[in-house]
XYZ file of C-alpha atoms in Angstrom:
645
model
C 83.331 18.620 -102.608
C 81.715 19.857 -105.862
C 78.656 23.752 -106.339
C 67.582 38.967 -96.970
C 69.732 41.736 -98.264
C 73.417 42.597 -97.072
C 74.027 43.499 -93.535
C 76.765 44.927 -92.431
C 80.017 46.977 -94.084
C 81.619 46.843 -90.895
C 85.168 48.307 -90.417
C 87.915 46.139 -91.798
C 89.606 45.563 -88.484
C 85.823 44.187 -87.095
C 85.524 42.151 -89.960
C 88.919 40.918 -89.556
C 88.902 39.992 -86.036
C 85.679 37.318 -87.072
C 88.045 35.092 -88.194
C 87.967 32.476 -85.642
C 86.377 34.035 -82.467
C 83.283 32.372 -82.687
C 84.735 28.768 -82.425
C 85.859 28.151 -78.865
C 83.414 25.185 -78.508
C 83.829 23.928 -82.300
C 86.598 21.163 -82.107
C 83.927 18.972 -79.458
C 82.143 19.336 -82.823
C 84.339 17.283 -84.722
C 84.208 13.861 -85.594
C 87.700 12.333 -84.101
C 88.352 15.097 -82.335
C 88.675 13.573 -78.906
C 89.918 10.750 -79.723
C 92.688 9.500 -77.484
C 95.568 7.330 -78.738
C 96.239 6.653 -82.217
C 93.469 7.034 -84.873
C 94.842 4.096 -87.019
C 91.621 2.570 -88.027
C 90.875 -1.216 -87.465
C 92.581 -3.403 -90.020
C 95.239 -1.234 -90.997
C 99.115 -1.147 -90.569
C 100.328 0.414 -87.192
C 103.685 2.430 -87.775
C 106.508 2.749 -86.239
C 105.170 5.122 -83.240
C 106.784 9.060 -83.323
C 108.648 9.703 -79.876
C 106.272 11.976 -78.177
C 106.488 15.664 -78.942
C 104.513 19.137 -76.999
C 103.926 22.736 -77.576
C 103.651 22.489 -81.128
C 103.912 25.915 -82.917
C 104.474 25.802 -86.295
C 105.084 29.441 -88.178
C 104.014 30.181 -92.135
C 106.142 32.927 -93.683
C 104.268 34.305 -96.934
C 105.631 37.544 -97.790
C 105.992 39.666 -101.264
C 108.863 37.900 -101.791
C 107.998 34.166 -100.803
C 104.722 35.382 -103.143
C 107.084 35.804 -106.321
C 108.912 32.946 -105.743
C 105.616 31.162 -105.428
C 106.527 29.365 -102.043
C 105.397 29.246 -98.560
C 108.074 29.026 -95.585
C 107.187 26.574 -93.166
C 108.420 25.778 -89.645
C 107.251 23.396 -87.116
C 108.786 23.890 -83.373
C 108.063 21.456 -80.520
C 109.285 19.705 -77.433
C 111.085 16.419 -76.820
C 112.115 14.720 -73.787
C 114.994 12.918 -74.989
C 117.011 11.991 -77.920
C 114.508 9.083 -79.427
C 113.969 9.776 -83.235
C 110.663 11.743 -83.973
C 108.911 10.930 -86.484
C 106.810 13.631 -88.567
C 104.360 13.072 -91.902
C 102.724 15.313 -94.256
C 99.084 13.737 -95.232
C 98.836 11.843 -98.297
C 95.445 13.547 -99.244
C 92.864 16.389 -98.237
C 89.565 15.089 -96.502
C 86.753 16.016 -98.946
C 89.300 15.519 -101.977
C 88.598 11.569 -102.510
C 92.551 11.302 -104.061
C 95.726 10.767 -103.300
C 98.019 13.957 -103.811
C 101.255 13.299 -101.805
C 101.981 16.360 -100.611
C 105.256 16.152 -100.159
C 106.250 16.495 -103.541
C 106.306 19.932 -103.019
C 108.195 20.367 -100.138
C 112.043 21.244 -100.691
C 115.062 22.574 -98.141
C 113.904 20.397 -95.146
C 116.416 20.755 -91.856
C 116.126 20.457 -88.669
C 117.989 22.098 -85.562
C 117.666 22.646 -81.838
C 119.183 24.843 -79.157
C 121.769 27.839 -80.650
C 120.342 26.470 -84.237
C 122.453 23.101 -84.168
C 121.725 21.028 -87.185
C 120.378 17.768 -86.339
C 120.539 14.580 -88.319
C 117.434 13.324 -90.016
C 116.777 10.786 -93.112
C 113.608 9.656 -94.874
C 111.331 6.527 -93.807
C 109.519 6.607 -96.577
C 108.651 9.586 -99.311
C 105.816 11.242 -96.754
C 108.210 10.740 -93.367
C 110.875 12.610 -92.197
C 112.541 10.812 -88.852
C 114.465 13.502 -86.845
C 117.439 12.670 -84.328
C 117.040 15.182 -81.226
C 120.502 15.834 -80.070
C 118.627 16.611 -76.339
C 115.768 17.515 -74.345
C 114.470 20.661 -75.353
C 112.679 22.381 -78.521
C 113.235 21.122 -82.091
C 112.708 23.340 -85.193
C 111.931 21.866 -88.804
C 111.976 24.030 -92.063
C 110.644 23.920 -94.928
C 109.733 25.562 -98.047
C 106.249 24.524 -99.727
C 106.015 25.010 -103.781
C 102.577 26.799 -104.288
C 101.733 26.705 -107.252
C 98.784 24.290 -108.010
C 95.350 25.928 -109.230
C 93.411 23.327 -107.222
C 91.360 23.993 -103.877
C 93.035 20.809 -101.872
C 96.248 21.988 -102.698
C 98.598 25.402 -102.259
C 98.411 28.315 -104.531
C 100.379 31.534 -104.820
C 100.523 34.841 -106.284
C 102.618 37.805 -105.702
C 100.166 39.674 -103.570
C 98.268 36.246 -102.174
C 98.289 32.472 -101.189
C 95.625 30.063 -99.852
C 96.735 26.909 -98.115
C 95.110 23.919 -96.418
C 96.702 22.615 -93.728
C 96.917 18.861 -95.463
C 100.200 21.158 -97.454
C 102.154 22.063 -94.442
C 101.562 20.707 -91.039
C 103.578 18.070 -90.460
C 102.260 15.390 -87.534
C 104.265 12.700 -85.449
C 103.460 9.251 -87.145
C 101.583 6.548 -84.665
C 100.723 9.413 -81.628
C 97.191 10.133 -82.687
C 95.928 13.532 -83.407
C 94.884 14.730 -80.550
C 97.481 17.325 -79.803
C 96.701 21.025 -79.792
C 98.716 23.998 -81.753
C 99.319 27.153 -82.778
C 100.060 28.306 -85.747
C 101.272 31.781 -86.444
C 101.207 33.522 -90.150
C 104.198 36.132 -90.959
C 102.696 38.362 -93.479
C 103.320 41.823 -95.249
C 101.714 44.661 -92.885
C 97.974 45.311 -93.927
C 97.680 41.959 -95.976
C 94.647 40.206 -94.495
C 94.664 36.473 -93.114
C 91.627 34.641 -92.963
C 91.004 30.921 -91.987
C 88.206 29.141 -89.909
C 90.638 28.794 -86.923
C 90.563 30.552 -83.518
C 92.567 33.341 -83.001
C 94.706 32.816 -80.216
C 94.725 34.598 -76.837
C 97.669 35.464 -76.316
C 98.845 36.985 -79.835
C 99.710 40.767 -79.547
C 97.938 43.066 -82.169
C 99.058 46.300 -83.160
C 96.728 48.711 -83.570
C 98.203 49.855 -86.878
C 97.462 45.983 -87.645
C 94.808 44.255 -85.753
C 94.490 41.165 -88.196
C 94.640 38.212 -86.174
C 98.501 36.193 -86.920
C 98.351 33.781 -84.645
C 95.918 31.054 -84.246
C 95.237 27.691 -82.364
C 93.374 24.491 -82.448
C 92.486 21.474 -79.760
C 93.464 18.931 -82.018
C 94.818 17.761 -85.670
C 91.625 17.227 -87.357
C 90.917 20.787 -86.279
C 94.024 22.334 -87.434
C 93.871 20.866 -91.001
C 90.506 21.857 -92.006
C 90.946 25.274 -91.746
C 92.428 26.467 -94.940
C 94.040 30.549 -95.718
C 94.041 32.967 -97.036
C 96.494 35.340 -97.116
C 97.490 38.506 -98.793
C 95.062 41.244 -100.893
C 91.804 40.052 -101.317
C 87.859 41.927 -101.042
C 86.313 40.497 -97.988
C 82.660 41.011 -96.867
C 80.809 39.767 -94.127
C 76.782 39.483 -93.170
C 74.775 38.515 -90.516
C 72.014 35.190 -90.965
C 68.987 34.889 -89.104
C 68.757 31.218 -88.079
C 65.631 29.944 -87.678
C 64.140 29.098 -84.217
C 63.576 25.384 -85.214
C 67.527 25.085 -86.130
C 68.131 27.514 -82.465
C 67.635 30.730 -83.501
C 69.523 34.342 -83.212
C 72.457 35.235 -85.493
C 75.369 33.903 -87.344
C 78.364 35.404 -89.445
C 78.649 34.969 -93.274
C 81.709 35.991 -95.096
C 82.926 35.957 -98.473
C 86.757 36.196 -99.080
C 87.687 36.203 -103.138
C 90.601 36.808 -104.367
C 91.974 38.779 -106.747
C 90.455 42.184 -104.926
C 88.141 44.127 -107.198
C 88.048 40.983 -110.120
C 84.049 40.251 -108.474
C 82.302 43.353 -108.491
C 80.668 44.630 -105.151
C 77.378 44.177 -106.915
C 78.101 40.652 -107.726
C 79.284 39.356 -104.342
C 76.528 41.269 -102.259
C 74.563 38.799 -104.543
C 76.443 36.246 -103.544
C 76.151 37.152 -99.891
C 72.310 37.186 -100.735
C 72.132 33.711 -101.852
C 74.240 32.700 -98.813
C 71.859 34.709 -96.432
C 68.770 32.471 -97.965
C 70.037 28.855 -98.632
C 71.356 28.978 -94.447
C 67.787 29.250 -92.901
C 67.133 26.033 -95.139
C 69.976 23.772 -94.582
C 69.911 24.623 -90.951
C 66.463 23.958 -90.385
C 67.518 20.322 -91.952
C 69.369 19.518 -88.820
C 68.008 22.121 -86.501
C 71.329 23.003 -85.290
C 73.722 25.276 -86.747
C 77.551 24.032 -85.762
C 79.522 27.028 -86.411
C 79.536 31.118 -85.278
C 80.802 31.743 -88.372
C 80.967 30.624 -91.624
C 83.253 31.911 -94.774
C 83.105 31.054 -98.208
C 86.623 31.589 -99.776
C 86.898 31.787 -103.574
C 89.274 32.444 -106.137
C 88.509 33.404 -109.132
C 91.249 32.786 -112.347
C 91.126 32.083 -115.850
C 93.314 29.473 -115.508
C 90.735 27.564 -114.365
C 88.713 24.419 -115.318
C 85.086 25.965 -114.718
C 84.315 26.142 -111.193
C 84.058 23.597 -107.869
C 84.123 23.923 -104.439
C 86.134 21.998 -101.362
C 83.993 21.606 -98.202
C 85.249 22.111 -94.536
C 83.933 22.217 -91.090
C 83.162 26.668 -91.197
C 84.325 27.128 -94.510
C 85.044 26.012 -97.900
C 87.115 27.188 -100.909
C 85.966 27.600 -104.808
C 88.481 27.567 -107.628
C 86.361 29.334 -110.424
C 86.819 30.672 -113.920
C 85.407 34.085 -114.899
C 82.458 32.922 -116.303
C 81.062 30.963 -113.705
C 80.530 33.879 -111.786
C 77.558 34.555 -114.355
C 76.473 31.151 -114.286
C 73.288 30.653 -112.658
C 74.255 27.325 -110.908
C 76.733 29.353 -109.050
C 74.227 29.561 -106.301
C 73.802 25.901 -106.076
C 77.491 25.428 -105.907
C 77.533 27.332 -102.702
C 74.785 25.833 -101.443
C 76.461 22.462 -101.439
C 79.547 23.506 -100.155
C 77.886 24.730 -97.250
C 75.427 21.703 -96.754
C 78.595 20.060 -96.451
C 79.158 21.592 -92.610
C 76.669 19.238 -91.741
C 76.920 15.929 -94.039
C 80.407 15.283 -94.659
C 82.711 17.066 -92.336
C 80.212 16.012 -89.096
C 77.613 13.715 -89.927
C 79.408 11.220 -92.342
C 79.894 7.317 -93.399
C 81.815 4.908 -90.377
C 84.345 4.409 -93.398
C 85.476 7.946 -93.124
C 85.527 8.088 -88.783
C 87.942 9.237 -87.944
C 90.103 10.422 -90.498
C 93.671 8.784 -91.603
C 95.749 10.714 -93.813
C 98.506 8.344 -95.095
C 96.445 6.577 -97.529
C 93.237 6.491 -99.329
C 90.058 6.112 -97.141
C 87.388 4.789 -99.856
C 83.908 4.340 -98.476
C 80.978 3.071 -100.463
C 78.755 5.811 -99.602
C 79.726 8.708 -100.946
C 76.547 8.665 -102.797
C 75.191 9.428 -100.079
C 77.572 12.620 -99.143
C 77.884 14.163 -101.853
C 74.774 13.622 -103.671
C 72.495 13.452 -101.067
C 74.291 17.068 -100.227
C 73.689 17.718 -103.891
C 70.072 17.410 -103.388
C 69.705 18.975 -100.786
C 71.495 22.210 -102.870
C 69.058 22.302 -104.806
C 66.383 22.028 -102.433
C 67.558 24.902 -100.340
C 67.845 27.090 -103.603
C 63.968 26.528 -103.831
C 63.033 26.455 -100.687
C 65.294 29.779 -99.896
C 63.655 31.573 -102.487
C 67.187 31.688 -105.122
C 65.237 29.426 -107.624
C 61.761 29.131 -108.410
C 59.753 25.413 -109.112
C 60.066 24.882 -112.314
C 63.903 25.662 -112.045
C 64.030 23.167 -109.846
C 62.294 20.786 -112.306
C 64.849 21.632 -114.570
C 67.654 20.597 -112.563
C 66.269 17.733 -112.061
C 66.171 16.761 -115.656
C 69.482 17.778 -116.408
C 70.530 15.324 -114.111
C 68.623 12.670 -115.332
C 70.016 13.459 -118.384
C 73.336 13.387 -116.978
C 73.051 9.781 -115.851
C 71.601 8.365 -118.477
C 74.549 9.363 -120.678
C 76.946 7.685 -118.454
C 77.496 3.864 -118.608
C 74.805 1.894 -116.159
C 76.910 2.256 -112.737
C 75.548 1.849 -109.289
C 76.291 3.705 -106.749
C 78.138 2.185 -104.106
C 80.735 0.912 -107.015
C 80.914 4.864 -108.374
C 81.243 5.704 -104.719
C 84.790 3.510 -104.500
C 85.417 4.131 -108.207
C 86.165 7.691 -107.650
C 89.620 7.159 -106.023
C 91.248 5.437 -109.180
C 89.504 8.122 -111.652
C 87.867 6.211 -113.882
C 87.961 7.353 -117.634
C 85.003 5.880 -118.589
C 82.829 8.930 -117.370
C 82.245 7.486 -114.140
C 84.647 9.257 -111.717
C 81.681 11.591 -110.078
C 78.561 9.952 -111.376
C 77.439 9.637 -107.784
C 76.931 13.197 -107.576
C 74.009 13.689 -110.174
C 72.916 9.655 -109.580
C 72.993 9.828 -105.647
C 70.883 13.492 -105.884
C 68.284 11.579 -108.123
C 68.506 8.851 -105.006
C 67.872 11.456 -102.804
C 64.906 12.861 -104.268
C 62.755 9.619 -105.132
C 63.698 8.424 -101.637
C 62.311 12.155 -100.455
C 59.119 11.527 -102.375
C 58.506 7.755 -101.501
C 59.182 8.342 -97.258
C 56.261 11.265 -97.849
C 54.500 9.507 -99.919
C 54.348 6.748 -97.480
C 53.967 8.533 -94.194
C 51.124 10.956 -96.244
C 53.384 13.456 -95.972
C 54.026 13.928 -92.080
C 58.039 12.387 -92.835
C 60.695 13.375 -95.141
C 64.172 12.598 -95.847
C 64.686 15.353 -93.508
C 63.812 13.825 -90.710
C 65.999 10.836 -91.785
C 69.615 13.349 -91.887
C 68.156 14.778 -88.801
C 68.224 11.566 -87.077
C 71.475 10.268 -88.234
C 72.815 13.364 -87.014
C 72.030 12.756 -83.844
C 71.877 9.475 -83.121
C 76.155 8.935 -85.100
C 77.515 12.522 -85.618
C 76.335 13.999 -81.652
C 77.225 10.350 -80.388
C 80.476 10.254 -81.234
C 80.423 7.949 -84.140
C 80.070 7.560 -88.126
C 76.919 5.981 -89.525
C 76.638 2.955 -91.291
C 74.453 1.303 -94.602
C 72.307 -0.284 -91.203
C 71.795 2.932 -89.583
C 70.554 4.809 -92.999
C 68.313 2.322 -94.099
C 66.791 1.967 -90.949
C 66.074 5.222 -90.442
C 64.829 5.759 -94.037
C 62.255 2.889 -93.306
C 61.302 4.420 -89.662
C 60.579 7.900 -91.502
C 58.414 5.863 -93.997
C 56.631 4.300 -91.163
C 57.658 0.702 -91.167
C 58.434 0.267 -95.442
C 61.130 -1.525 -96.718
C 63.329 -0.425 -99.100
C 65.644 -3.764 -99.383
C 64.538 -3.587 -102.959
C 65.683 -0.098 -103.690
C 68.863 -0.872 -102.123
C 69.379 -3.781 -103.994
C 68.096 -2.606 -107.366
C 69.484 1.288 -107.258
C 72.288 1.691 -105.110
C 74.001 -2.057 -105.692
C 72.574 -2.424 -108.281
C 72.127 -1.081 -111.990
C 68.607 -0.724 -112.658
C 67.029 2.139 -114.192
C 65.710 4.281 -111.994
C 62.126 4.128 -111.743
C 60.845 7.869 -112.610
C 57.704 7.458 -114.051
C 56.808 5.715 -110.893
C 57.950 7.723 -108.178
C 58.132 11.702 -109.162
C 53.871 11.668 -110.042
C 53.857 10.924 -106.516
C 55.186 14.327 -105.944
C 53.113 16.147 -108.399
C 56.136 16.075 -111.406
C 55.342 14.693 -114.789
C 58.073 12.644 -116.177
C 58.321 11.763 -119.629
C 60.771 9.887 -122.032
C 60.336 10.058 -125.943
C 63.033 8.718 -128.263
C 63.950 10.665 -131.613
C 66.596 9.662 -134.616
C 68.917 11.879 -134.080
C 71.699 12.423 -136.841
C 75.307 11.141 -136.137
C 78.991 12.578 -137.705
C 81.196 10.008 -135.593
C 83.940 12.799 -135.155
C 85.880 14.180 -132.575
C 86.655 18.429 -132.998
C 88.611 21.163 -130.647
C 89.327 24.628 -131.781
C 92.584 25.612 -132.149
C 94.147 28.589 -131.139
C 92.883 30.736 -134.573
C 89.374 29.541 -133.488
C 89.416 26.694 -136.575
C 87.492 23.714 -136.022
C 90.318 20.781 -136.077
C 89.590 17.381 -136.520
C 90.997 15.104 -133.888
C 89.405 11.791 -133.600
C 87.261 9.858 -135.905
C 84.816 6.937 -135.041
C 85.838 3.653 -136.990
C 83.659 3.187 -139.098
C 81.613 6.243 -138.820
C 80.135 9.117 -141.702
C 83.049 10.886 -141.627
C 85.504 8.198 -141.904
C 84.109 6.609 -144.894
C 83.725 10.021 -146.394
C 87.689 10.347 -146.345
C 87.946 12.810 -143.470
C 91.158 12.625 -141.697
C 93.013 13.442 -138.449
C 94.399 17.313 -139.317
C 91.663 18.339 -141.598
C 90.018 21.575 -140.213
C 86.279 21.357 -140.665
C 84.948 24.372 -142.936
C 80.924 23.549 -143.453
C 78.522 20.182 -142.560
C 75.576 19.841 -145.205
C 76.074 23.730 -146.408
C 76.022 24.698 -142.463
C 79.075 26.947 -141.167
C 80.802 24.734 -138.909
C 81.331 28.384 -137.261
C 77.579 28.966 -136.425
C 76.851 29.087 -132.863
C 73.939 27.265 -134.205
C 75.862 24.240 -136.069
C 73.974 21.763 -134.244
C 70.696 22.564 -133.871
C 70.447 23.802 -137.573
C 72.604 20.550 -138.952
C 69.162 18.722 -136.904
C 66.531 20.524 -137.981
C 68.135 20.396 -141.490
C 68.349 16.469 -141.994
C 66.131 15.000 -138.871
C 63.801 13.563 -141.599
C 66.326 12.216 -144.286
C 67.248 9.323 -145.528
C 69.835 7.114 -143.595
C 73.198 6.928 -145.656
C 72.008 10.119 -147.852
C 75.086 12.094 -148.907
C 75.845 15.269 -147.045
C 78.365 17.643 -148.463
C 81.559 18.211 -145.935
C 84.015 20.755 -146.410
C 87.578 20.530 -145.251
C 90.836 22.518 -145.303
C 93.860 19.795 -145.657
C 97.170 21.137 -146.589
C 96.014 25.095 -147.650
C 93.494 23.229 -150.388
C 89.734 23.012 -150.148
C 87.756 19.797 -150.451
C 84.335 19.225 -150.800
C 83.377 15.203 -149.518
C 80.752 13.349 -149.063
C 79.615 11.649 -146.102
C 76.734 8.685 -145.292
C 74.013 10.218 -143.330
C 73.870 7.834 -140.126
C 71.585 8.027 -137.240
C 71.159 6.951 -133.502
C 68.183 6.885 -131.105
C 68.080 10.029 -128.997
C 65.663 9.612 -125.834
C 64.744 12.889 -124.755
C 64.339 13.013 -121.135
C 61.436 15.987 -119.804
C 60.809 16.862 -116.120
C 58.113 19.522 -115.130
C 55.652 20.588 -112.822
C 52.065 18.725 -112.949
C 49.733 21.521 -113.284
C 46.766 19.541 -112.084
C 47.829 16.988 -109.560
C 46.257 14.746 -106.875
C 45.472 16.676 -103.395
C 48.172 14.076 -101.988
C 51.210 14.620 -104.541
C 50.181 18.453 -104.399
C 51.001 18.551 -100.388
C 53.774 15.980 -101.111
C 55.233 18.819 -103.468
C 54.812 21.689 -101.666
C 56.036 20.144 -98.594
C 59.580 19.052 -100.502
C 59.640 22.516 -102.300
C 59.083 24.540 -99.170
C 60.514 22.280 -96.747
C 57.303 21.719 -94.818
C 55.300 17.989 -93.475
C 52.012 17.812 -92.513
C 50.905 18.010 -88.927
């Protein structure tokens, strides 16, 4: 979870039909796919088995009028041999989403019948479990309706004219069986309204030609089914064609971009999009020099409702939840990237915690570090290396993250990596996104470094790959360090992991990134201090809502209500408060009075406030103009994604 020029405009109905084609031979893919029996890891509590079910079909209804009423209609239909109870659970949480959600809490109307639509008993086992009495042999029907109406990419959303859905929402399994059954599933939609999802289309679905969007698709397993999410309804939807490199296998893939509402990205904007896409691929795939998929679709949606802009991975796909004005953030780019360096690390290559899935309760892993900020490293490595950035970009992500993690308390990674489940509010919760990209990186720099540049942490993900992901099997802490020590030719790095990744310590910067031609620098400043806590309120008046004990503008007399009118003569209203405020009293005395103006009660009031400062470290990364031969190839080679022969 997080962040060559436009092919095709093929006819709708060809760009449709993509939707799944490509994927026969994806499921072997996928971690747990094949696994036989119940995936119940080690350790944990066996339940009550499910009788065993077949021919599971479940149907999605989302029409104009299931769109206004903001609610998907779900139906699951399978086989049963007898009359023992079956037992059927919606997942607890979304793979990729490290929390639990409980999906159930939106479902509503459950029933169940079988043969002339006989209503069959069933009760609750617990709040995620429905047990179902078959009155016979035969098929078995359970309905639902699914409240869609969470702005959140592991959840369900709905509009009038659109829905997405992950499977996690709807598709109900049988508890202790496993989850290696296959399915269909068939969308009911409004005629015209495109669906879209990773999945296959089925064979044997009849298209119209007035209609020829695939309804009907199918999957070899569960893990399959449920991490291909829809979309469904009115949305723009381009597509593009990726030349993969011959070091990753070569010819062409599909790229599409489905984002929703139609016409709010402009065709300018999302050929851009497609663009970025097109050159961040070669890179990433080159990585692992395999590409897993035929096809690959980014699915966004784009709504003011929401909370600036992240991303949900899965195995062809993934879906963004952004606000309007991410789509003119830069970054953008990098959030893709991510996402889609996620087909590799996460949803196939990923931590022995995590193998194979379980979906009843939380899975927590210590090395998420390492799959989400590794991928986040690797982001913005592709950006560069694809061209989307230049160098000194780069830099300058780099230092933003630095400066990221030194504003956060002194966490190490594995802990941040467990941490993440409970949500911390201590400004921890994804700290090993930024921290475990900075891991990535000096790691990058001290395996070329030591191998004079002929090994990289590419060759490290490339041999994980294939010695866990292609053999069946998550890696562990043993298998990554090992391989990060092979790629350095023999080094250890006990001491890293002990010092950086269970441990605390500052990372050592102005050690490592000279090696790779970067300067680093860290010089501290006073920096001036108001110890007070502002939003702005609906009129676009600065409110005062919290106030450090103790601090200037509690002695001064400022209070919880006051509105906030000028700081030391500066317009509290100045797009430029802080940096003028700064430059204004940077060299002034410490507790020298500074005017404040407030608005309490419809009155005016000028106070005065102790001038208080705090050391401010000021963090630089940028390119070393004149660097050794060796940290000059070591550069180059992590910029452009080359080692030396």
């Amino acid at each position: 979870m997080r962040r060559s020029s436009l092919v095709t405009t093929a006819s709708l109905a060809a760009v449709v039909a993509l939707a799944g084609a490509p994927f026969a031979a994806a499921s072997a893919q996928t971690l747990g796919a094949a696994t036989s029996g119940s995936d119940t890891p080690a350790g944990a509590t066996t339940p009550v088995p499910s009788a065993p079910i077949t021919d599971v079909r479940y149907d999605v209804t989302f029409d104009a009028a299931a769109g206004r009423a903001r609610t998907l209609h779900v139906a699951m239909t399978f086989g049963v041999a007898g009359t023992e109870p079956v037992l059927l659970s919606l997942p607890a949480w979304t793979p990729g989403a490290y929390e639990i959600s409980n999906f159930s809490r939106w479902v509503s109307g459950f029933g169940a019948t079988q043969s002339a639509g006989r209503a069959l008993d069933w009760d609750r086992v617990d709040y995620d479990t429905w047990r179902v009495r078959p009155a016979a042999k035969g098929a078995v029907t359970v309905r639902f309706d699914y409240l869609a109406d969470t702005l959140d990419n592991a959840m369900a959303w709905a509009r009038p004219d659109f829905a997405f859905f992950n499977g996690t929402n709807v598709f109900l399994y049988p508890e202790g069986r496993g989850f290696d059954f296959p399915a269909t599933v068939t969308v009911h939609a409004e005629p015209g309204w495109l669906v879209v999802t990773g999945m296959t289309p089925s064979s044997t679905a009849p298209r119209s030609v007035a209609d020829p969007t695939p309804r009907a698709f199918q999957a070899g397993n569960y893990h399959d089914l449920v991490d291909m999410p829809f979309f469904v309804g009115v949305f723009d939807l381009d597509s593009a064609r990726v030349a993969i490199p011959p070091s990753a296998g070569g010819g062409d893939r599909w790229v599409r971009l489905a984002s929703y509402p139609a016409g709010a990205v402009t065709q300018a904007r999302r050929a851009l999009a497609l663009r970025w896409m097109l050159r961040v691929i070669p890179q990433e795939a080159a990585v692992f020099g395999v590409v897993p998929w035929r096809s690959y679709t980014t699915m966004q949606v784009v709504d003011s409702a929401a909370a600036g802009g992240n991303g949900l991975e899965h195995q062809n796909s993934h879906v963004d939840v952004l606000s309007p004005l991410e789509l003119e953030d830069p970054e953008l780019a990098s959030l893709y990237a991510h996402e889609i360096f996620h087909a590799w690390n996460v949803k196939r290559l990923r931590p022995a915690d995590l193998v194979p899935y379980r979906y009843d309760a939380a899975q927590p892993t210590r090395w998420l570090w390492m799959s989400e900020g590794i991928t986040d490293y690797y982001a913005d490595v592709a950006d560069v290396r694809g061209g989307v950035v230049d160098s000194a970009a780069f830099a300058t992500l780099v230092e933003g993250k630095i400066e990221e993690v030194a504003a956060a308390p002194p966490t190490s990674l594995a802990d941040a990596s467990l941490a993440t489940w409970v949500h911390p509010a201590d400004g921890t919760q994804y700290l090993y996104y930024a921290k475990g990209s900075l891991a990535g990186l000096l790691l990058d720099v001290m395996i070329r470094d030591a191998s004079d540049g002929r090994r990289s942490l590419d060759d490290v993900m490339r041999e994980l790959y294939q010695t866990t992901f292609l053999k069946g099997r998550g890696f562990t802490g043993d298998d990554w360090w090992k391989a990060v020590s092979r790629a350095a030719g023999g080094r250890s790095f006990d001491d890293f992991a002990r010092r950086y990744v269970d441990g605390r310590d500052d990372y050592p910067y102005a050690a490592v990134l000279p090696l790779a031609g970067f300067r680093y620098s860290a010089d501290t400043t006073r920096e001036p201090q108001l110890g007070v806590g502002t939003v702005i309120d609906s009129t676009g008046d600065v409110l005062v809502v919290q106030l450090v004990p103790g601090g200037s503008f509690e002695l001064a007399g400022v209070t919880e209500g006051d509105y906030l009118v000028s700081v030391g003569d500066v317009p509290v209203h100045d797009a430029s408060f802080g940096a003028r405020f700064r430059a204004k009293y940077a060299r002034a005395a410490a507790e020298s009075p500074v005017p404040v103006v407030v608005r309490r009660a419809g009155r005016t009031i000028t106070l005065r406030a102790p001038l208080r400062f705090v050391p401010k470290v000021n963090r630089h990364v940028t390119l070393d103009p004149s660097p050794s031969p060796k940290a000059l190839r070591i550069r180059n080679g992590l910029l452009h994604g080359a080692t030396t022969p």
